[in-house]
Short mmCIF file of C-alpha atoms in Angstrom, two decimals:
data_model
loop_
_atom_site.label_atom_id
_atom_site.label_comp_id
_atom_site.label_asym_id
_atom_site.label_seq_id
_atom_site.Cartn_x
_atom_site.Cartn_y
_atom_site.Cartn_z
CA MET A 186 -166.72 118.64 -13.17
CA ASP A 187 -163.96 116.49 -14.86
CA GLY A 188 -162.94 116.42 -18.57
CA PRO A 189 -161.89 119.30 -20.57
CA HIS A 190 -162.82 122.82 -19.69
CA HIS A 191 -162.83 125.90 -22.06
CA GLU A 192 -163.03 129.44 -21.06
CA THR A 193 -165.36 131.26 -23.54
CA GLY A 194 -166.66 134.85 -23.73
CA THR A 195 -169.11 136.39 -26.25
CA GLY A 196 -167.10 139.64 -26.14
CA ASP A 197 -164.31 138.42 -28.00
CA ARG A 198 -165.96 137.08 -31.29
CA ALA A 199 -165.28 138.88 -34.42
CA ARG A 200 -168.87 139.39 -35.18
CA GLU A 201 -169.66 140.96 -32.09
CA SER A 202 -166.82 143.50 -32.35
CA ALA A 203 -168.15 144.45 -35.84
CA ARG A 204 -171.28 145.36 -34.58
CA PRO A 205 -172.29 148.68 -33.48
CA THR A 206 -171.70 149.86 -29.74
CA GLY A 207 -174.43 151.43 -28.99
CA GLY A 208 -176.82 148.79 -27.83
CA PRO A 209 -177.63 145.09 -28.54
CA GLY A 210 -177.14 143.86 -32.07
CA PRO A 211 -179.62 141.88 -34.17
CA GLY A 212 -181.55 139.36 -32.27
CA ALA A 213 -181.54 141.30 -29.27
CA SER A 214 -184.71 139.50 -27.78
CA GLY A 215 -182.44 136.18 -27.48
CA GLY A 216 -179.82 138.01 -26.03
CA GLY A 217 -176.19 138.50 -27.81
CA GLY A 218 -175.54 141.83 -28.95
CA ALA A 219 -172.63 144.16 -27.94
CA LEU A 220 -171.98 142.78 -24.65
CA GLY A 221 -169.59 145.37 -23.58
CA THR A 222 -172.29 147.95 -23.66
CA LEU A 223 -174.45 146.09 -21.18
CA PRO A 224 -174.69 146.79 -17.56
CA ASP A 225 -173.40 144.13 -15.38
CA ALA A 226 -177.09 143.43 -13.84
CA CYS A 227 -177.98 142.44 -17.38
CA ARG A 228 -175.37 139.58 -17.95
CA SER A 229 -174.24 136.67 -15.87
CA THR A 230 -171.52 133.94 -15.88
CA THR A 231 -172.77 130.53 -16.50
CA THR A 232 -171.00 127.02 -16.99
CA LEU A 233 -172.50 124.31 -19.31
CA ARG A 234 -171.01 121.10 -20.25
CA VAL A 235 -171.68 120.73 -23.79
CA ASN A 236 -171.21 117.38 -25.76
CA GLY A 237 -168.46 116.39 -22.67
CA VAL A 238 -166.81 119.84 -22.75
CA SER A 239 -167.40 122.33 -20.02
CA HIS A 240 -167.79 125.96 -21.19
CA THR A 241 -167.66 128.94 -18.91
CA LEU A 242 -169.30 132.01 -20.84
CA THR A 243 -170.57 135.50 -19.60
CA VAL A 244 -173.73 136.27 -21.55
CA ASP A 245 -176.66 138.64 -21.62
CA ASN A 246 -179.32 137.30 -19.61
CA ARG A 247 -181.65 137.23 -22.26
CA ARG A 248 -179.77 134.82 -24.40
CA VAL A 249 -181.51 131.62 -25.00
CA LEU A 250 -179.52 128.24 -25.42
CA LEU A 251 -179.94 127.90 -29.20
CA ASP A 252 -178.11 131.17 -29.62
CA LEU A 253 -175.57 130.42 -27.22
CA LEU A 254 -174.89 127.06 -28.96
CA ARG A 255 -174.99 128.32 -32.27
CA GLU A 256 -173.15 131.75 -32.13
CA ASP A 257 -170.86 131.32 -29.12
CA LEU A 258 -169.70 127.69 -29.56
CA ASP A 259 -170.18 127.18 -33.26
CA LEU A 260 -172.49 124.12 -32.72
CA VAL A 261 -174.74 124.80 -35.55
CA GLY A 262 -176.68 121.69 -35.78
CA ALA A 263 -179.68 122.57 -33.84
CA LYS A 264 -181.63 125.07 -36.27
CA LYS A 265 -183.78 128.10 -35.45
CA GLY A 266 -186.98 127.39 -37.21
CA CYS A 267 -190.04 129.01 -35.41
CA ASP A 268 -188.32 130.49 -32.49
CA HIS A 269 -191.45 129.76 -30.47
CA GLY A 270 -190.87 126.09 -29.51
CA GLN A 271 -193.27 124.75 -32.13
CA CYS A 272 -191.40 123.12 -34.55
CA GLY A 273 -188.82 121.27 -32.85
CA ALA A 274 -185.75 122.05 -35.11
CA CYS A 275 -183.99 123.41 -32.07
CA THR A 276 -184.26 120.26 -30.04
CA VAL A 277 -181.37 119.09 -28.06
CA LEU A 278 -180.84 116.96 -24.85
CA LEU A 279 -180.63 118.68 -21.65
CA ASP A 280 -179.56 116.25 -18.72
CA GLY A 281 -180.52 113.36 -20.77
CA ARG A 282 -183.98 114.86 -21.65
CA ARG A 283 -185.18 116.63 -24.80
CA VAL A 284 -185.83 120.32 -25.06
CA ASN A 285 -186.61 123.24 -27.08
CA SER A 286 -183.41 125.06 -26.93
CA CYS A 287 -184.99 128.22 -28.34
CA LEU A 288 -186.96 128.55 -25.34
CA LEU A 289 -184.74 128.33 -22.41
CA PRO A 290 -182.38 130.89 -21.13
CA ALA A 291 -178.87 130.07 -20.92
CA VAL A 292 -178.23 131.66 -17.51
CA ALA A 293 -180.74 129.36 -16.35
CA LEU A 294 -178.94 126.22 -17.06
CA ASP A 295 -175.67 126.70 -15.13
CA GLY A 296 -174.08 123.50 -14.36
CA CYS A 297 -176.43 121.35 -16.76
CA GLU A 298 -175.19 118.85 -19.22
CA VAL A 299 -176.28 119.67 -22.94
CA THR A 300 -176.01 117.25 -25.90
CA THR A 301 -176.52 118.42 -29.42
CA VAL A 302 -176.78 116.36 -32.47
CA GLU A 303 -172.71 116.85 -32.97
CA GLY A 304 -172.31 114.96 -29.63
CA LEU A 305 -174.90 111.91 -30.20
CA PRO A 306 -172.13 109.65 -31.43
CA ALA A 307 -170.66 109.76 -27.94
CA LEU A 308 -173.90 108.55 -26.32
CA ALA A 309 -173.78 105.06 -28.05
CA PRO A 310 -171.63 102.55 -26.70
CA PRO A 311 -168.23 102.21 -28.77
CA GLU A 312 -169.41 98.85 -30.28
CA ASP A 313 -172.53 100.26 -31.57
CA ARG A 314 -170.98 103.63 -33.26
CA GLU A 315 -171.11 103.27 -36.93
CA ASP A 316 -168.25 104.47 -39.25
CA GLY A 317 -168.85 107.82 -41.10
CA GLU A 318 -169.02 108.11 -44.80
CA ASN A 319 -165.50 107.99 -46.36
CA GLY A 320 -163.77 107.85 -43.10
CA GLY A 321 -165.67 110.70 -41.55
CA ASP A 322 -166.77 111.01 -37.95
CA PRO A 323 -168.54 108.26 -36.05
CA LEU A 324 -172.20 108.14 -36.28
CA HIS A 325 -174.88 107.17 -33.80
CA PRO A 326 -176.89 104.10 -34.91
CA LEU A 327 -179.76 106.43 -35.57
CA GLN A 328 -178.08 108.80 -37.58
CA ARG A 329 -176.92 105.73 -39.90
CA ALA A 330 -180.44 104.51 -39.88
CA PHE A 331 -181.83 107.75 -41.00
CA LEU A 332 -179.00 107.74 -43.97
CA GLU A 333 -180.00 104.13 -44.96
CA ARG A 334 -184.11 104.92 -44.75
CA ASP A 335 -183.65 108.11 -46.35
CA ALA A 336 -185.28 109.76 -43.58
CA PHE A 337 -184.81 113.29 -44.86
CA GLN A 338 -184.64 115.46 -47.69
CA CYS A 339 -183.57 118.93 -47.21
CA GLY A 340 -182.25 118.10 -43.68
CA TYR A 341 -183.19 121.30 -42.00
CA CYS A 342 -185.25 119.48 -39.28
CA THR A 343 -182.89 116.37 -39.11
CA PRO A 344 -180.61 117.27 -36.11
CA GLY A 345 -183.95 118.07 -34.17
CA GLN A 346 -185.42 114.77 -35.47
CA LEU A 347 -182.47 112.77 -34.27
CA CYS A 348 -182.35 114.26 -30.61
CA SER A 349 -185.84 114.13 -30.11
CA ALA A 350 -185.82 110.54 -31.14
CA VAL A 351 -183.01 109.38 -28.82
CA GLY A 352 -184.88 111.22 -26.08
CA ALA A 353 -188.05 109.58 -27.10
CA ILE A 354 -186.48 106.06 -27.02
CA ALA A 355 -185.07 106.87 -23.53
CA GLU A 356 -188.24 108.07 -22.01
CA ALA A 357 -190.03 105.08 -23.19
CA VAL A 358 -187.34 102.62 -21.94
CA ALA A 359 -187.72 104.47 -18.42
CA GLY A 360 -191.28 103.73 -18.48
CA HIS A 361 -192.86 107.21 -19.50
CA PRO A 362 -196.37 107.06 -21.11
CA SER A 363 -197.40 109.21 -23.95
CA HIS A 364 -200.98 110.33 -25.01
CA VAL A 365 -201.49 107.05 -26.92
CA THR A 366 -199.90 104.48 -24.17
CA ASP A 367 -202.52 102.40 -22.97
CA PRO A 368 -203.84 103.23 -19.57
CA ALA A 369 -203.98 99.76 -18.34
CA ALA A 370 -199.92 99.44 -18.98
CA PRO A 371 -198.17 98.67 -15.89
CA SER A 372 -196.79 101.77 -14.29
CA GLY A 373 -193.00 102.49 -14.58
CA GLU A 374 -192.38 99.54 -17.01
CA PRO A 375 -190.65 100.27 -20.41
CA VAL A 376 -193.33 101.24 -22.86
CA PRO A 377 -193.28 99.38 -26.34
CA LEU A 378 -192.59 101.61 -28.96
CA THR A 379 -195.18 100.91 -31.62
CA ARG A 380 -195.39 102.79 -34.93
CA GLU A 381 -198.26 104.72 -33.20
CA GLU A 382 -196.04 105.47 -30.15
CA ILE A 383 -193.14 106.78 -32.22
CA ARG A 384 -195.62 109.21 -34.26
CA GLU A 385 -197.07 110.33 -31.26
CA ARG A 386 -193.87 110.94 -29.35
CA LEU A 387 -192.15 112.69 -32.34
CA SER A 388 -195.54 114.84 -33.25
CA GLY A 389 -193.53 117.97 -31.79
CA ASN A 390 -190.89 117.63 -34.63
CA LEU A 391 -192.20 118.85 -37.77
CA CYS A 392 -190.68 118.04 -41.17
CA ARG A 393 -191.91 120.22 -44.14
CA CYS A 394 -190.55 117.56 -46.69
CA ALA A 395 -192.91 114.92 -45.14
CA ALA A 396 -190.35 112.39 -44.41
CA TYR A 397 -192.49 111.03 -41.61
CA PRO A 398 -192.74 107.19 -42.94
CA HIS A 399 -189.22 106.97 -43.24
CA ILE A 400 -188.43 108.78 -39.96
CA VAL A 401 -190.66 106.30 -37.98
CA GLU A 402 -188.75 103.37 -39.93
CA ALA A 403 -185.38 104.64 -39.05
CA VAL A 404 -186.43 104.78 -35.47
CA GLU A 405 -188.01 101.27 -35.41
CA ASP A 406 -184.42 99.91 -36.57
CA VAL A 407 -182.87 100.93 -33.60
CA LEU A 408 -185.02 99.99 -30.92
CA PRO A 409 -183.58 98.07 -28.09
#
């Protein structure tokens, strides 16, 4: 794969070295821990392309993608909510399709392309990218729509909502039906995203602040 390439390992991180060396550290069910104490059979080297940058890491075979992103690559946009794939706070795009990163073993994703909320602006054509606040980083049009529609309150679920919405729009354009799509709709043709379609397609992303009406409006603002 072309583009920048970073060699990254979990063993050299300061917080890992501060943990006890007798076994895996906190959150061992997700991987991580004191990697240097693990038998070779319990760890693997995997390469992921994250937001356009290739990373090669040696990780505990139990480590899930969400923990790898947050703890090893310092990409903390995706959030850990339920840790069971039920709330959507951890949603990212994997090879262009939305997934719950808290459920996916990182070692099973070797060679995959991952896009987190931090990488969304790069998915938009340059002419469609919005300037950030006060000269900040560029924004994806959907990020700008969320700001303008006040489609969040505490913001904890927002990264997952954004990634899920971008994925849902792409699915509809590709002709993938949802539970509420008219069965008589032509197969394989783009599915019009009505409010009912948007609500159904984003139903796996929970918002405890109940910003759902404004989230739907923000998605409507950026429909092709």
